[in-house]
Coordinates of C-alpha atoms in Angstrom, one line a residue:
K294 CA -22.2 -13.2 7.3
Y295 CA -19.5 -11.3 8.8
I296 CA -18.0 -8.0 9.9
F297 CA -15.8 -5.9 8.0
L298 CA -13.2 -4.0 10.8
K299 CA -12.7 -1.2 8.9
N300 CA -9.4 0.8 9.6
K301 CA -8.1 3.8 7.9
K302 CA -5.6 4.9 5.0
V303 CA -6.5 1.4 3.9
A304 CA -9.3 1.6 0.8
G305 CA -11.6 0.5 3.3
S306 CA -14.5 3.2 1.6
T307 CA -13.9 0.9 -1.2
V308 CA -14.5 -2.2 -0.3
E309 CA -17.4 -0.7 1.9
F310 CA -19.1 0.4 -0.9
Y311 CA -18.4 -3.0 -2.7
L312 CA -19.9 -5.0 -0.2
S313 CA -23.3 -3.1 0.6
R314 CA -24.2 -3.5 -2.7
F315 CA -25.0 -6.9 -1.3
S316 CA -26.4 -6.1 2.0
G317 CA -30.2 -7.7 2.8
P318 CA -32.4 -5.2 4.6
D319 CA -31.4 -6.2 8.5
D320 CA -27.7 -5.5 7.6
I321 CA -26.1 -2.8 9.6
V322 CA -24.0 -0.6 7.2
T323 CA -22.7 2.8 8.5
Q324 CA -21.9 6.0 6.9
I325 CA -18.8 7.1 5.7
G326 CA -19.2 10.7 6.4
S327 CA -22.2 13.5 6.7
E328 CA -20.1 16.7 5.7
P329 CA -19.2 16.1 1.7
E330 CA -17.3 19.4 1.4
R331 CA -14.9 18.3 3.1
I332 CA -14.3 15.1 1.6
P333 CA -11.6 15.1 -1.0
P334 CA -13.3 15.2 -4.7
S335 CA -11.8 11.6 -5.3
L336 CA -14.7 10.4 -2.6
R337 CA -17.0 13.2 -3.0
Y338 CA -19.2 11.3 -5.6
L339 CA -20.1 8.8 -3.1
F340 CA -22.2 11.2 -2.0
G341 CA -24.6 11.4 -5.3
R342 CA -25.0 7.4 -5.2
D343 CA -26.3 5.0 -3.1
T344 CA -24.1 4.1 -0.2
R345 CA -26.7 2.2 1.4
F346 CA -25.6 3.0 4.5
Q347 CA -28.5 1.8 6.8
N348 CA -29.6 0.6 10.1
S349 CA -26.7 2.4 11.8
A350 CA -28.0 4.4 14.7
G351 CA -25.4 3.8 17.5
Y352 CA -22.8 2.8 15.0
K353 CA -20.0 4.7 13.7
N354 CA -17.4 4.3 10.6
H355 CA -14.0 2.8 11.6
M356 CA -15.5 1.3 14.7
G357 CA -13.6 -0.9 17.0
G358 CA -13.9 -4.8 17.3
T359 CA -14.5 -4.1 21.3
R360 CA -16.7 -2.0 21.1
L361 CA -18.5 -3.2 18.4
R362 CA -18.6 -6.5 20.3
A363 CA -19.9 -4.9 23.4
K364 CA -23.1 -3.9 21.1
I365 CA -24.0 -6.7 18.9
P366 CA -24.7 -10.6 20.4
T367 CA -22.6 -12.5 21.5
D368 CA -23.5 -15.2 19.3
V369 CA -23.4 -13.1 16.3
W370 CA -19.5 -11.5 17.4
D371 CA -18.6 -15.3 17.6
T372 CA -20.2 -16.7 14.9
Y373 CA -19.6 -14.3 12.0
F374 CA -16.3 -14.2 9.8
K375 CA -14.2 -10.7 10.8
F376 CA -11.8 -9.1 9.0
C377 CA -10.2 -6.2 8.6
I378 CA -6.9 -4.4 6.1
E379 CA -4.0 -3.0 7.1
R380 CA -1.3 -1.4 5.7
E381 CA 2.3 -0.8 6.2
P382 CA 2.9 2.0 8.9
L383 CA 4.8 4.8 6.7
S384 CA 2.6 3.9 3.5
K385 CA -0.4 4.4 5.4
T386 CA 1.2 7.5 7.3
V387 CA 1.8 9.3 4.3
S388 CA -1.3 8.2 2.2
A389 CA -3.3 10.5 5.5
F390 CA -1.5 13.0 5.7
H391 CA -2.2 13.7 1.4
F392 CA -5.9 12.8 2.4
K393 CA -5.8 15.7 4.8
T394 CA -4.0 17.9 2.8
W395 CA -5.7 17.3 -0.4
Q396 CA -6.8 20.9 -0.9
I397 CA -3.1 22.2 -1.1
S398 CA -1.2 21.8 -4.1
D399 CA 2.1 22.4 -3.9
K400 CA 3.2 20.4 -0.2
G401 CA 7.2 20.2 -1.5
D402 CA 8.6 18.8 1.5
A403 CA 5.9 19.0 4.0
V404 CA 5.4 16.0 4.3
S405 CA 8.6 15.1 5.9
T406 CA 8.5 17.8 8.2
F407 CA 4.9 15.9 9.1
L408 CA 6.5 12.8 9.6
D409 CA 9.3 14.8 11.7
Y410 CA 6.7 16.6 13.6
A411 CA 4.0 14.1 14.8
F412 CA 4.4 10.8 16.9
P413 CA 4.9 8.1 14.4
N414 CA 1.8 6.2 16.1
F415 CA -0.7 8.2 15.4
Y416 CA -2.3 6.2 12.6
S417 CA -2.3 2.9 14.3
D418 CA -5.7 0.7 14.0
I419 CA -4.5 -2.0 15.9
F420 CA -6.6 -1.4 18.8
R421 CA -9.7 -2.2 16.3
Y422 CA -8.7 -6.0 15.6
F423 CA -6.0 -6.7 18.7
E424 CA -7.1 -7.5 22.3
N425 CA -5.9 -8.9 25.2
G426 CA -2.0 -9.9 23.4
K427 CA -4.4 -11.8 20.1
L428 CA -5.6 -11.1 17.0
I429 CA -9.9 -11.0 17.0
A430 CA -9.7 -10.8 13.6
D431 CA -10.3 -14.1 11.7
K432 CA -8.7 -12.3 8.7
V433 CA -6.0 -9.4 8.3
V434 CA -6.5 -8.5 4.4
N435 CA -3.0 -7.4 3.4
F436 CA -3.2 -3.9 1.0
T437 CA -0.6 -4.6 -1.2
R438 CA -2.6 -7.7 -1.8
L439 CA -5.6 -6.1 -1.7
T440 CA -7.2 -7.6 -4.9
E441 CA -5.7 -11.3 -3.9
D442 CA -6.7 -11.3 -0.4
M443 CA -11.0 -10.0 -1.0
T444 CA -10.8 -12.8 -3.6
E445 CA -10.3 -15.1 -0.6
V446 CA -12.3 -13.4 1.6
C447 CA -15.2 -12.7 -1.4
A448 CA -15.0 -16.6 -1.9
R449 CA -15.3 -17.4 1.4
L450 CA -18.3 -15.5 1.9
E451 CA -20.3 -16.5 -1.6
I452 CA -20.3 -12.8 -2.6
P453 CA -19.2 -12.4 -6.2
F454 CA -16.1 -10.4 -6.9
E455 CA -14.1 -10.5 -10.0
G456 CA -11.5 -8.5 -9.3
D457 CA -13.3 -5.1 -9.7
F458 CA -14.2 -3.0 -6.6
G459 CA -16.5 -0.9 -9.7
F460 CA -14.4 2.3 -8.0
K461 CA -11.7 3.2 -6.4
S462 CA -11.3 5.0 -3.1
K463 CA -8.0 8.0 -2.8
S464 CA -6.3 5.5 -1.0
Y465 CA -6.8 2.6 -3.9
Q466 CA -6.1 4.9 -6.8
K467 CA -3.1 6.4 -5.4
Q468 CA -1.0 4.3 -3.2
K469 CA 1.7 6.8 -1.8
S470 CA 5.2 6.0 -2.0
Y471 CA 7.6 7.3 0.6
Q472 CA 10.0 5.6 -1.0
S473 CA 11.2 8.8 -2.9
L474 CA 10.8 10.9 0.7
N475 CA 14.0 12.2 2.5
L476 CA 13.7 10.7 5.4
T477 CA 15.6 10.0 8.0
E478 CA 17.2 7.0 9.3
E479 CA 15.9 8.2 12.8
L480 CA 12.6 8.5 11.9
K481 CA 12.3 5.0 10.2
Q482 CA 13.7 3.8 13.1
E483 CA 10.9 5.4 15.2
F484 CA 8.2 3.9 13.2
A485 CA 10.1 0.8 13.3
D486 CA 9.4 0.7 17.0
G487 CA 6.0 2.3 17.1
Y488 CA 4.7 -0.2 15.3
A489 CA 6.4 -3.3 17.1
L490 CA 3.5 -5.0 18.0
E491 CA 2.1 -5.2 14.8
A492 CA 5.4 -5.9 13.1
E493 CA 5.0 -8.8 15.4
I494 CA 1.9 -10.2 14.8
L495 CA 1.5 -9.3 10.8
P496 CA 4.7 -9.5 9.2
F497 CA 4.1 -7.3 6.1
M498 CA 3.7 -4.0 9.0
K499 CA 7.2 -4.2 9.1
I500 CA 9.3 -1.0 8.1
A501 CA 12.0 -2.7 5.4
G502 CA 15.4 -2.9 6.4
Y503 CA 14.7 -1.8 10.3
S504 CA 13.9 -3.7 14.1
P505 CA 12.3 -2.4 16.5
S506 CA 15.0 -1.2 19.5
S507 CA 13.3 -2.9 21.8
P508 CA 10.0 -5.4 22.2
A509 CA 6.7 -4.6 21.7
V510 CA 4.7 -2.5 24.4
L511 CA 1.1 -3.7 25.6
P512 CA -1.8 -3.0 25.6
W513 CA -2.8 -0.8 22.9
N514 CA -5.7 1.0 23.5
E515 CA -8.1 2.9 22.0
A516 CA -7.7 6.1 24.3
R517 CA -4.2 5.9 24.0
V518 CA -4.7 6.0 19.7
A519 CA -7.0 8.7 20.8
R520 CA -4.7 10.7 22.5
L521 CA -2.2 9.5 19.3
Q522 CA -4.4 10.9 17.1
Y523 CA -5.1 14.2 18.5
D524 CA -1.7 14.4 18.1
F525 CA -1.7 14.3 14.4
E526 CA -4.0 16.4 13.6
T527 CA -2.2 19.1 16.0
G528 CA 0.8 18.4 13.8
L529 CA -1.8 18.6 10.6
K530 CA -2.4 22.0 11.8
H531 CA 1.2 23.2 12.3
V532 CA 2.4 22.2 8.7
N533 CA -0.9 23.4 7.3
R534 CA -0.1 27.0 8.9
A535 CA 3.7 26.5 7.4
L536 CA 2.1 25.8 3.9
R537 CA -0.3 28.7 3.8
R538 CA 2.0 31.1 4.6

């Protein structure tokens, strides 16, 4: 009895696919995607395998906890073990950029250009697992400890797991590092400020060597993040156009 709140660019598809192998006929498993041609090759083969999405009408991949709670019985939400996975923000954003631009082989300095161009919060997932000043997930798995933390989660859920998910999504295969990028001090500070709330409740979300210059802003909500993600897509289009010139 568990609820997996799926964040973005944290190997969520890897975990989702693995867990779906142990789902029963009444369990809800959302569809990973509907347009294989828009999916990077490293994930495209999923569409030729039994991804076991089922009973998912009205539910979406990456659905936030607040929206999900409104759709399921109260006793299910209150008693089921809820967990998600999170990742240090700069690493997560760089991974997102590479996922979105997988068609382009020579990106040059586009990652730095993109990070400079777009507001840093466009990949915040906090609204999925945080509400009214508190966590609504019982466990937040640290992406850098994915195998170790998921071993603990699966033991609690009595799901067999020996450290091998059976396949690895692109986020898990290539954990993109920003350490080699020429990122400005100002940009790193922007990320530290933009993710102040995450860093406050989850220490592993801190940008190494940087502290927020102002208190965390509350509350994050889905509408605000949707706007920031729109800005993300706008920035991405800007960079894609520049790369294709």
